XYZ file of C-alpha atoms in Angstrom:
274
model
C 18.152 23.484 -0.104
C 15.770 20.846 1.816
C 18.683 18.649 3.366
C 17.677 20.320 6.791
C 13.668 20.880 6.266
C 12.413 18.987 9.333
C 8.397 17.801 8.591
C 6.568 16.071 11.960
C 3.179 13.895 11.850
C 1.196 14.767 14.798
C -1.687 12.094 15.902
C -3.353 10.823 18.651
C -3.769 7.591 16.694
C -1.223 5.511 14.598
C 0.274 8.664 12.391
C -1.012 6.645 9.217
C -3.194 9.253 7.511
C -0.827 12.203 8.541
C 2.076 10.281 7.125
C 0.607 9.551 4.338
C -1.702 12.456 3.090
C 1.719 14.797 4.217
C 3.278 12.907 2.420
C 1.523 12.876 -0.725
C 1.357 16.599 -0.532
C 5.403 16.397 -0.136
C 5.739 14.416 -3.294
C 4.659 17.476 -5.309
C 8.240 19.019 -4.578
C 11.110 16.752 -5.666
C 12.696 17.118 -2.206
C 14.266 15.172 0.652
C 13.030 15.892 4.511
C 13.624 14.158 7.702
C 10.594 12.584 9.319
C 9.736 12.956 12.544
C 6.798 10.733 13.740
C 5.185 11.860 17.228
C 1.817 9.125 17.181
C -0.020 8.594 20.187
C -0.587 11.654 21.206
C -3.575 11.921 23.170
C -3.510 13.946 25.771
C -1.936 17.854 26.792
C 1.481 16.443 28.093
C 2.482 14.322 25.981
C 1.246 17.147 23.319
C 3.638 19.573 25.565
C 6.183 17.255 25.292
C 5.998 16.868 21.632
C 6.207 20.623 21.418
C 9.230 20.945 22.747
C 10.738 18.233 20.371
C 9.202 19.919 17.449
C 10.713 23.582 18.442
C 13.949 21.735 19.853
C 13.747 21.089 16.103
C 13.631 24.114 15.066
C 17.058 25.892 16.277
C 19.462 23.271 15.942
C 17.767 22.925 12.152
C 17.901 26.357 11.860
C 14.403 26.194 10.174
C 10.680 25.924 11.135
C 9.775 22.212 10.997
C 6.840 21.521 9.048
C 4.234 19.428 11.351
C 1.528 17.459 9.917
C -1.521 17.144 12.417
C -4.895 15.261 12.917
C -5.119 15.857 16.057
C -9.141 15.091 17.139
C -9.149 16.296 20.868
C -9.079 20.040 20.521
C -7.705 20.702 24.183
C -4.461 18.493 23.446
C -4.642 20.229 18.946
C -4.772 23.707 20.861
C -1.537 23.677 23.231
C 0.677 22.243 19.365
C -1.667 25.135 17.920
C 0.503 27.477 20.074
C 3.202 27.086 18.477
C 5.224 29.961 16.006
C 8.584 28.298 15.640
C 7.005 25.901 13.230
C 3.786 25.253 10.361
C 1.270 23.532 11.537
C -1.393 21.882 9.038
C -4.081 21.078 10.819
C -5.696 18.788 8.420
C -9.222 17.374 11.037
C -9.986 21.509 10.861
C -9.227 22.219 6.698
C -12.007 18.907 5.869
C -13.677 18.051 8.495
C -15.755 21.809 9.749
C -15.855 22.756 5.738
C -17.562 19.511 5.624
C -19.751 20.135 9.390
C -20.522 23.282 7.875
C -21.167 21.682 4.214
C -23.698 18.697 5.599
C -24.975 20.294 8.653
C -23.608 17.248 10.733
C -20.841 17.322 13.788
C -18.274 14.787 13.050
C -17.542 12.137 15.548
C -14.446 13.642 16.397
C -13.236 10.093 16.942
C -9.768 9.147 18.280
C -7.713 7.327 15.614
C -9.065 5.580 12.930
C -8.568 1.712 14.391
C -9.665 3.154 17.868
C -12.200 1.153 17.476
C -10.917 -1.956 15.553
C -11.453 -5.248 17.283
C -15.286 -4.539 17.564
C -14.844 -3.082 13.663
C -16.487 -5.554 10.805
C -14.341 -4.594 8.515
C -11.425 -5.107 10.343
C -12.286 -8.240 10.823
C -12.200 -8.773 7.073
C -9.383 -7.039 6.051
C -7.422 -9.960 8.896
C -9.517 -12.861 7.132
C -7.610 -11.095 3.785
C -4.956 -11.041 4.735
C -4.556 -14.598 6.081
C -5.718 -15.200 3.205
C -3.417 -14.183 0.857
C -0.280 -15.429 3.199
C -1.729 -19.062 2.348
C -2.367 -18.896 -1.124
C 0.168 -17.114 -1.478
C 2.764 -18.744 -4.246
C 0.396 -21.183 -5.203
C 0.745 -23.304 -1.967
C -2.769 -24.639 -1.296
C -5.277 -24.771 -4.184
C -8.907 -25.222 -2.318
C -11.429 -22.085 -1.843
C -10.104 -20.072 -4.804
C -13.410 -19.832 -5.266
C -13.947 -17.026 -2.275
C -11.493 -15.047 -3.707
C -11.894 -11.699 -5.348
C -8.718 -12.294 -7.426
C -6.062 -14.315 -8.284
C -2.510 -13.149 -9.961
C -0.699 -15.559 -12.063
C 2.538 -14.259 -13.587
C 6.512 -15.814 -13.646
C 8.070 -15.909 -10.300
C 9.608 -12.786 -8.956
C 7.174 -10.585 -10.973
C 5.638 -8.812 -8.079
C 2.037 -10.870 -7.546
C 3.370 -11.457 -3.400
C 3.563 -7.406 -1.970
C 0.852 -7.182 -4.716
C -1.557 -9.587 -2.925
C -0.368 -8.417 -0.012
C -1.359 -5.116 -0.345
C -4.590 -5.645 -1.494
C -5.472 -7.642 1.684
C -4.030 -4.892 4.142
C -5.035 -1.666 2.771
C -7.961 -2.678 0.949
C -9.300 -6.652 2.888
C -9.652 -8.010 -1.269
C -8.632 -11.859 -0.855
C -5.769 -12.227 -3.474
C -4.756 -15.912 -4.059
C -1.549 -15.915 -6.449
C 0.062 -18.058 -8.815
C 3.601 -18.867 -10.074
C 3.837 -20.301 -14.015
C 6.405 -21.955 -14.132
C 7.964 -24.063 -17.405
C 5.566 -27.409 -17.449
C 3.221 -24.658 -17.551
C 5.274 -23.392 -21.406
C 5.025 -26.262 -22.248
C 1.000 -27.885 -22.319
C 1.013 -24.239 -23.455
C -2.684 -24.297 -20.631
C -2.732 -22.923 -17.286
C -2.820 -25.346 -14.496
C -6.207 -27.292 -14.539
C -6.517 -25.977 -10.923
C -6.832 -22.086 -12.381
C -8.430 -23.298 -15.090
C -12.625 -23.226 -13.174
C -11.914 -19.419 -12.128
C -10.939 -17.708 -15.284
C -13.201 -14.522 -14.949
C -11.004 -14.344 -11.479
C -7.476 -14.387 -13.224
C -5.106 -10.854 -13.082
C -1.535 -11.408 -14.890
C 1.303 -9.557 -13.629
C 4.890 -9.600 -16.040
C 7.941 -7.410 -16.518
C 10.347 -7.336 -18.790
C 13.162 -9.533 -18.741
C 16.255 -7.313 -17.918
C 14.978 -6.156 -14.502
C 13.238 -9.314 -13.743
C 17.075 -11.327 -14.165
C 18.397 -8.298 -12.267
C 15.926 -9.553 -9.451
C 16.731 -12.284 -9.430
C 20.168 -12.453 -9.402
C 19.428 -10.484 -6.306
C 17.561 -14.163 -5.231
C 19.713 -16.254 -6.560
C 23.133 -15.416 -8.292
C 24.411 -16.724 -11.172
C 21.859 -19.312 -11.802
C 19.574 -20.472 -14.798
C 16.817 -19.571 -13.533
C 18.381 -15.510 -13.461
C 19.749 -15.664 -17.162
C 18.654 -13.087 -19.637
C 18.109 -15.918 -21.934
C 15.660 -17.230 -19.045
C 14.171 -14.223 -18.348
C 12.927 -13.272 -21.877
C 12.009 -16.867 -22.844
C 9.790 -16.532 -19.566
C 7.735 -14.242 -19.966
C 7.055 -14.287 -23.885
C 5.350 -17.771 -23.002
C 3.742 -16.556 -20.014
C 2.786 -13.067 -22.708
C 1.915 -15.962 -24.894
C 0.153 -18.353 -22.650
C -1.900 -14.887 -20.055
C -3.169 -14.025 -24.202
C -4.201 -17.023 -25.384
C -6.383 -17.616 -22.086
C -7.639 -14.315 -22.453
C -6.851 -12.763 -19.574
C -5.386 -9.319 -19.262
C -2.473 -8.653 -17.484
C 0.078 -5.358 -16.974
C 3.250 -4.860 -16.808
C 5.324 -3.985 -13.183
C 8.077 -2.559 -14.345
C 8.072 0.622 -13.556
C 4.845 0.764 -11.431
C 4.588 0.688 -8.068
C 2.491 -1.067 -6.313
C 0.226 1.380 -5.234
C -0.604 1.730 -8.993
C -0.710 -1.953 -9.892
C -3.138 -2.398 -6.846
C -5.865 0.034 -8.504
C -5.272 -0.933 -12.079
C -6.616 -4.975 -10.751
C -9.345 -2.417 -8.714
C -10.234 -0.752 -11.462
C -10.415 -4.291 -13.615
C -12.182 -6.287 -11.566
C -14.208 -3.767 -9.311
C -15.066 -5.690 -6.137
C -18.301 -4.368 -4.557
C -16.738 -4.496 -1.285
C -13.867 -2.139 -0.471
C -12.458 -1.576 2.760
C -10.374 1.889 3.545
């Protein structure tokens, strides 16, 4: 029923806010939509062009598109508001105006979340966190672990790298990650480089069946990917983390967002960047 319904995300910046919020709302309806992204609509001329594009889509689809907007400039917004061939969801108008009334403060009406990124201290922290997480990926660097906000441990392909990068990019968290390997299981101890940082460790595990599927995509037919080996590694890794007092969660059915949120609840960093 929704196959020919198009959703547009219109913004005078990157459109990330509109798309994130809009998709969160659309997820409540369990349907798939065609997406149209219209970022950097920061002039009246661009707004007219965007409006024509949306109205043309309305004629082509035979149904009104849904438009999520985070436009700040009132002249630009008024152009989009003047159309009636689509459903407009003005997100700033919905939330900012009531807050202005409640707080009795006029918002700064800044165009775009990243418009002054180069001068932002928070942005610099985010870049530093990304660089840190990249250089401390998969245990490739053991120095400066004291600077880490969290150190993720777990067997290979359990989700450590994408989670580390998500924490860095989304929240400015310095996340190192370290693989637990058969040599660690034979010694029955955590790697020496991690032992001084036990309070920063957080473990990721995964169901052996799912782990085998993921590893077969990377190295098909290998011992590394065999179900028997995956059962062994997951069992030993969980046993090692349990003995060491490391909290962990299973990534088998969880999204990166869910994993990251659980980790943040556990480490409760004083500084978070949004």
